[in-house]
Amino acid sequence: MAETKPLDSRDGMRFLGQVRRGNVFEETLGQLLRAMRLGVFPPGEKLPAERELAEALGVSRATLRDSLAELQSAGYLQVQRGRYGGTVVAAHPNTHENPLDDSDRARIEDVLAFRSVVEPAAAELAAGASLTATQRNNLMLAHEAVNSADATNYRPLDARLHVMIADLSASSMLAKAVAEARDATSELLDRIPFLKPNIAHSSRQHEDILNAILHGDGASAKKLMQEHLDGTATLLRGFLD
Amino acid sequence: MAETKPLDSRDGMRFLGQVRRGNVFEETLGQLLRAMRLGVFPPGEKLPAERELAEALGVSRATLRDSLAELQSAGYLQVQRGRYGGTVVAAHPNTHENPLDDSDRARIEDVLAFRSVVEPAAAELAAGASLTATQRNNLMLAHEAVNSADATNYRPLDARLHVMIADLSASSMLAKAVAEARDATSELLDRIPFLKPNIAHSSRQHEDILNAILHGDGASAKKLMQEHLDGTATLLRGFLD
DNA sequence: ATCTAATGGACTGAAATCAGTCCTTTGCAT
DNA sequence: ATGCAAAGGACTGATTTCAGTCCATTAGAT
């Protein structure tokens, strides 16, 4: 057996991966908030039935209901009973408490670096994939949804489009990474004021990216996505100066 | 409020993220195995004390001990009591049951695609970082450990080197992604026979990559890492033909 | 007007998990 | 030799979480 130097093994424990970050109730709450940020459950849409959602989250219905009750009383959800009832996602109550400050600098650079690795690559691979008619159509629907969004529901729909693009990349690991990057970005963006003019610009960029993907032009898709991300990067960085 | 089309929202639930994948005991077991695959706890080294490890994993000591007992009786760990005692990682019992077959094709491509997005980028960013003397030294130590490894402990030490490189990239999200990619790769490689000649070649490539990083040559680091990965890719793909 | 089925609401007892405490073993320092 | 401190081993009672069951409400179907 070869020698194995300890190195900074205590520090390497960073890559352990916690089994539980808190109690199940809190983690469930977190996953639901994340799903809403990512547009998995866009504003105005119904959540899956509790029994279904509980199973998807790997959690008992009782615990899920505790979390849902919390979100409901915080104004994120509206519940209606009876057949064809359900739990509806309200517009994201965009509270700008806890604004970004200089202590967030490292986190911002972390997220931006990760994003610009993972998203352009996903766009490039998506362009390389041969898409079904349904997939193309879904892309366009998602894009239109972003276009007709207002300030209260823009971010989740935007996130959904980006994740949807990554999901075409034939690598589920990459798609998952993009979802994580997007979520982290949304968390940061939720802490700065919403700027109106950016939307029109973003929309044009989305259109260019989608065109490149639909035409199978991977190089362009990658480049355009990179530029698209640069906008957000400048926005976030600029907010600290 | 703008219209929000359902799309394939049921399918989009893929990005929910389970709170729990099984019971805590099983998840703990999985995290420990993963840590061993990644060289977080290399063969021959002691695990942290139970009380410490339990806290790092976010799990009670009782549950951790259940998992450790399982790993011990499976031959992964050896326990010694008393002061200066501890739990030592045994050589990975490399069982080649459950070899790769054609049904793993999609998974393989998934992992390889993700890897070749995330690892070269991490190497490039690592080259851009200004490293401390300790960091440089740790890199060299990790490299030497890989060199003097034998078939029974090669993979974890190799993985550790790769994760260590990614950890220099100034993006903890990227480092985490590389760890995930590496672990997925190791899981696949553990299912094919170990080939001796590859080691020497890999070692040379590692050396070139480290040189590029230490000299701040990001472009070369990226390119060399890409080539390094191509070797594994060919190996895995070739095993299916 | 009634029935039906799908939904959220509520409760219970069982099982898993935890936090805390104390015991046992061991090698080094004295 | 002896004591100490750090490690694993073992137990207990409290808490969380679960699976299962039944209730209440509702809109459409009949």
Coordinates of N, CA, C and O in Angstrom, one line a residue, chain B residues 68-155:
Chain B
L68 N -21.5 3.1 9.7 CA -20.1 2.7 9.8 C -20.0 1.2 10.0 O -19.1 0.5 9.5
A69 N -20.9 0.7 10.9 CA -20.9 -0.7 11.2 C -21.1 -1.5 9.9 O -20.5 -2.6 9.6
E70 N -22.0 -1.0 9.1 CA -22.3 -1.7 7.8 C -21.0 -1.7 6.9 O -20.7 -2.8 6.4
L71 N -20.4 -0.6 6.8 CA -19.2 -0.5 6.0 C -18.1 -1.4 6.6 O -17.3 -2.0 5.8
Q72 N -18.0 -1.5 7.9 CA -17.0 -2.3 8.5 C -17.2 -3.7 8.2 O -16.3 -4.4 7.7
S73 N -18.4 -4.2 8.3 CA -18.7 -5.6 8.1 C -18.6 -5.9 6.6 O -18.5 -7.1 6.2
A74 N -18.6 -4.9 5.7 CA -18.4 -5.1 4.3 C -16.9 -5.0 3.9 O -16.6 -5.2 2.7
G75 N -16.1 -4.7 4.9 CA -14.7 -4.7 4.6 C -14.1 -3.4 4.1 O -12.9 -3.3 3.8
Y76 N -14.9 -2.4 4.1 CA -14.4 -1.1 3.7 C -13.6 -0.4 4.8 O -12.8 0.5 4.5
L77 N -13.9 -0.7 6.1 CA -13.3 0.0 7.2 C -12.8 -1.0 8.2 O -13.3 -2.1 8.4
Q78 N -11.8 -0.5 8.9 CA -11.2 -1.2 10.1 C -11.2 -0.3 11.3 O -10.7 0.8 11.2
V79 N -11.7 -0.8 12.4 CA -11.9 0.0 13.6 C -11.0 -0.4 14.7 O -10.7 -1.6 14.9
Q80 N -10.4 0.6 15.3 CA -9.6 0.3 16.5 C -10.0 1.3 17.6 O -10.1 2.5 17.4
R81 N -10.1 0.7 18.8 CA -10.6 1.5 19.9 C -9.4 2.2 20.7 O -8.3 2.0 20.3
G82 N -9.8 3.0 21.7 CA -8.8 3.6 22.5 C -8.3 4.9 22.0 O -8.6 5.3 20.8
R83 N -7.6 5.6 22.8 CA -7.1 6.9 22.4 C -6.1 6.6 21.2 O -5.4 5.6 21.2
Y84 N -6.1 7.6 20.3 CA -5.3 7.4 19.1 C -5.8 6.2 18.2 O -5.2 5.8 17.3
G85 N -7.0 5.7 18.6 CA -7.6 4.7 17.8 C -8.4 5.4 16.7 O -8.2 6.6 16.5
G86 N -9.3 4.7 16.1 CA -10.1 5.4 15.0 C -10.5 4.4 14.0 O -10.4 3.2 14.1
T87 N -11.1 4.9 12.9 CA -11.6 4.1 11.9 C -10.8 4.3 10.6 O -10.7 5.4 10.1
V88 N -10.2 3.2 10.1 CA -9.3 3.4 9.0 C -9.9 2.9 7.7 O -10.6 1.8 7.7
V89 N -9.7 3.6 6.6 CA -10.2 3.2 5.3 C -9.3 2.1 4.8 O -8.1 2.2 4.6
A90 N -10.0 0.9 4.5 CA -9.3 -0.2 3.8 C -9.2 0.1 2.3 O -9.8 1.0 1.8
A91 N -8.4 -0.7 1.7 CA -8.3 -0.6 0.2 C -9.7 -1.0 -0.3 O -10.4 -1.8 0.1
H92 N -10.1 -0.2 -1.3 CA -11.4 -0.4 -1.9 C -11.5 -1.8 -2.4 O -10.8 -2.2 -3.3
P93 N -12.5 -2.6 -1.9 CA -12.7 -3.9 -2.4 C -13.3 -3.9 -3.7 O -14.5 -3.8 -3.9
N94 N -12.5 -4.0 -4.7 CA -12.9 -3.7 -6.1 C -13.6 -4.9 -6.7 O -13.1 -5.7 -7.4
T95 N -14.9 -4.9 -6.5 CA -15.7 -6.0 -7.0 C -16.2 -5.6 -8.4 O -16.8 -4.6 -8.6
H96 N -15.9 -6.4 -9.4 CA -16.3 -6.2 -10.7 C -17.6 -6.9 -11.1 O -17.8 -7.4 -12.2
E97 N -18.5 -6.9 -10.1 CA -19.8 -7.4 -10.4 C -20.5 -6.3 -11.2 O -20.1 -5.1 -11.2
N98 N -21.6 -6.7 -11.8 CA -22.4 -5.7 -12.4 C -21.7 -4.8 -13.5 O -21.6 -3.6 -13.4
P99 N -21.0 -5.5 -14.4 CA -20.2 -4.8 -15.4 C -21.1 -3.9 -16.3 O -22.3 -4.2 -16.4
L100 N -20.5 -2.9 -17.0 CA -21.3 -2.1 -17.9 C -21.9 -2.9 -19.0 O -21.3 -3.8 -19.6
D101 N -23.1 -2.5 -19.4 CA -23.6 -3.1 -20.6 C -24.3 -2.0 -21.4 O -24.3 -0.8 -21.1
D102 N -25.0 -2.4 -22.5 CA -25.5 -1.4 -23.4 C -26.5 -0.5 -22.8 O -26.7 0.7 -23.2
S103 N -27.2 -0.9 -21.7 CA -28.2 -0.1 -21.1 C -27.6 1.1 -20.4 O -28.3 2.0 -20.0
D104 N -26.2 1.1 -20.2 CA -25.6 2.2 -19.5 C -25.1 3.3 -20.5 O -24.5 4.2 -20.1
R105 N -25.4 3.0 -21.8 CA -24.8 4.0 -22.8 C -25.2 5.4 -22.5 O -24.4 6.3 -22.5
A106 N -26.5 5.6 -22.3 CA -27.0 7.0 -22.0 C -26.3 7.6 -20.8 O -25.9 8.8 -20.9
R107 N -26.2 6.9 -19.8 CA -25.6 7.4 -18.6 C -24.1 7.8 -18.8 O -23.7 8.8 -18.4
I108 N -23.5 6.9 -19.6 CA -22.1 7.2 -19.9 C -21.9 8.5 -20.6 O -21.1 9.3 -20.3
E109 N -22.7 8.7 -21.6 CA -22.6 9.9 -22.4 C -23.0 11.1 -21.6 O -22.4 12.2 -21.7
D110 N -24.0 10.9 -20.7 CA -24.4 12.0 -19.8 C -23.2 12.5 -19.0 O -22.8 13.6 -19.0
V111 N -22.6 11.5 -18.3 CA -21.4 11.8 -17.4 C -20.3 12.4 -18.2 O -19.7 13.4 -17.8
L112 N -20.0 11.8 -19.4 CA -18.8 12.3 -20.2 C -19.1 13.7 -20.6 O -18.1 14.6 -20.6
A113 N -20.3 14.0 -21.1 CA -20.6 15.4 -21.5 C -20.4 16.4 -20.4 O -19.8 17.4 -20.6
F114 N -20.9 16.0 -19.3 CA -20.9 16.9 -18.1 C -19.4 17.2 -17.7 O -19.0 18.3 -17.5
R115 N -18.7 16.1 -17.6 CA -17.3 16.2 -17.3 C -16.5 17.1 -18.2 O -15.7 17.9 -17.7
S116 N -16.7 16.9 -19.5 CA -15.9 17.7 -20.4 C -16.3 19.1 -20.5 O -15.7 20.0 -21.1
V117 N -17.4 19.5 -19.9 CA -17.8 20.9 -19.8 C -17.1 21.5 -18.5 O -16.5 22.5 -18.6
V118 N -17.1 20.7 -17.5 CA -16.9 21.3 -16.2 C -15.4 21.2 -15.8 O -14.8 22.1 -15.2
E119 N -14.7 20.1 -16.2 CA -13.3 19.9 -15.8 C -12.3 20.8 -16.5 O -11.5 21.4 -15.8
P120 N -12.4 20.9 -17.8 CA -11.5 21.8 -18.5 C -11.6 23.2 -18.0 O -10.7 24.0 -17.8
A121 N -12.9 23.6 -17.9 CA -13.1 25.0 -17.4 C -12.5 25.2 -16.0 O -11.9 26.3 -15.8
A122 N -12.7 24.2 -15.2 CA -12.1 24.4 -13.8 C -10.6 24.5 -13.9 O -9.9 25.3 -13.2
A123 N -10.0 23.7 -14.7 CA -8.5 23.7 -14.9 C -8.1 25.1 -15.4 O -7.1 25.7 -14.9
E124 N -8.8 25.6 -16.3 CA -8.5 27.0 -16.9 C -8.6 28.0 -15.8 O -7.6 28.8 -15.6
L125 N -9.6 28.0 -15.0 CA -9.8 29.0 -13.9 C -8.7 28.8 -12.8 O -8.2 29.7 -12.3
A126 N -8.4 27.5 -12.6 CA -7.3 27.2 -11.6 C -6.0 27.9 -12.0 O -5.3 28.4 -11.2
A127 N -5.7 27.8 -13.3 CA -4.5 28.4 -13.8 C -4.5 29.9 -13.7 O -3.5 30.6 -13.5
G128 N -5.7 30.5 -13.7 CA -5.8 31.9 -13.5 C -5.7 32.4 -12.1 O -5.4 33.6 -11.9
A129 N -5.8 31.5 -11.2 CA -5.7 31.9 -9.8 C -4.3 32.0 -9.3 O -3.4 31.4 -9.8
S130 N -4.1 32.9 -8.3 CA -2.7 33.0 -7.8 C -2.6 32.1 -6.5 O -3.4 32.3 -5.6
L131 N -1.8 31.1 -6.6 CA -1.7 30.1 -5.6 C -0.7 30.3 -4.5 O 0.3 30.9 -4.8
T132 N -1.1 29.9 -3.3 CA -0.1 30.0 -2.2 C 0.9 28.9 -2.3 O 0.7 27.9 -3.0
A133 N 1.9 29.0 -1.5 CA 2.9 28.0 -1.5 C 2.3 26.7 -1.0 O 2.6 25.6 -1.6
T134 N 1.5 26.8 0.0 CA 0.8 25.6 0.5 C 0.0 24.9 -0.6 O 0.0 23.6 -0.7
Q135 N -0.7 25.7 -1.3 CA -1.6 25.1 -2.3 C -0.7 24.4 -3.4 O -1.1 23.2 -3.8
R136 N 0.4 25.0 -3.8 CA 1.3 24.4 -4.8 C 1.8 23.1 -4.2 O 1.8 22.0 -4.9
N137 N 2.2 23.1 -3.0 CA 2.8 22.0 -2.4 C 1.8 20.8 -2.3 O 2.1 19.7 -2.5
N138 N 0.6 21.2 -1.9 CA -0.5 20.1 -1.8 C -0.7 19.5 -3.1 O -0.9 18.3 -3.2
L139 N -0.7 20.3 -4.1 CA -0.9 19.7 -5.5 C 0.2 18.7 -5.8 O -0.1 17.6 -6.2
M140 N 1.4 19.1 -5.5 CA 2.5 18.1 -5.8 C 2.4 16.9 -5.0 O 2.6 15.8 -5.5
L141 N 2.0 17.0 -3.7 CA 1.9 15.9 -2.8 C 0.8 14.9 -3.4 O 0.9 13.7 -3.4
A142 N -0.3 15.5 -3.8 CA -1.4 14.7 -4.3 C -1.0 14.0 -5.5 O -1.4 12.9 -5.8
H143 N -0.2 14.7 -6.4 CA 0.2 14.1 -7.6 C 1.1 12.9 -7.3 O 1.0 11.8 -7.9
E144 N 2.0 13.1 -6.4 CA 3.0 12.0 -6.1 C 2.2 10.8 -5.5 O 2.5 9.7 -5.7
A145 N 1.2 11.1 -4.7 CA 0.4 10.1 -4.1 C -0.2 9.2 -5.2 O -0.3 8.0 -5.1
V146 N -0.7 9.9 -6.2 CA -1.3 9.1 -7.3 C -0.3 8.3 -8.0 O -0.5 7.1 -8.3
N147 N 0.9 8.9 -8.2 CA 2.0 8.1 -8.9 C 2.4 6.9 -8.2 O 2.7 5.8 -8.8
S148 N 2.5 7.0 -6.8 CA 2.9 5.8 -6.1 C 1.7 4.9 -5.7 O 1.9 4.1 -4.8
A149 N 0.6 5.1 -6.3 CA -0.6 4.3 -6.0 C -0.5 3.0 -6.7 O 0.1 2.9 -7.8
D150 N -1.2 1.9 -6.2 CA -1.3 0.7 -7.0 C -2.8 0.5 -7.4 O -3.6 1.4 -7.1
A151 N -3.1 -0.6 -8.0 CA -4.4 -0.8 -8.5 C -5.5 -0.6 -7.5 O -6.6 -0.3 -7.8
T152 N -5.2 -1.0 -6.2 CA -6.2 -1.0 -5.2 C -6.6 0.4 -4.7 O -7.7 0.5 -4.1
N153 N -5.8 1.4 -4.9 CA -6.1 2.7 -4.3 C -5.9 3.8 -5.4 O -5.9 5.0 -5.0
Y154 N -5.7 3.4 -6.6 CA -5.4 4.4 -7.6 C -6.6 5.4 -7.8 O -6.4 6.6 -7.8
R155 N -7.8 4.9 -8.0 CA -8.9 5.7 -8.4 C -9.2 6.8 -7.4 O -9.4 8.0 -7.8

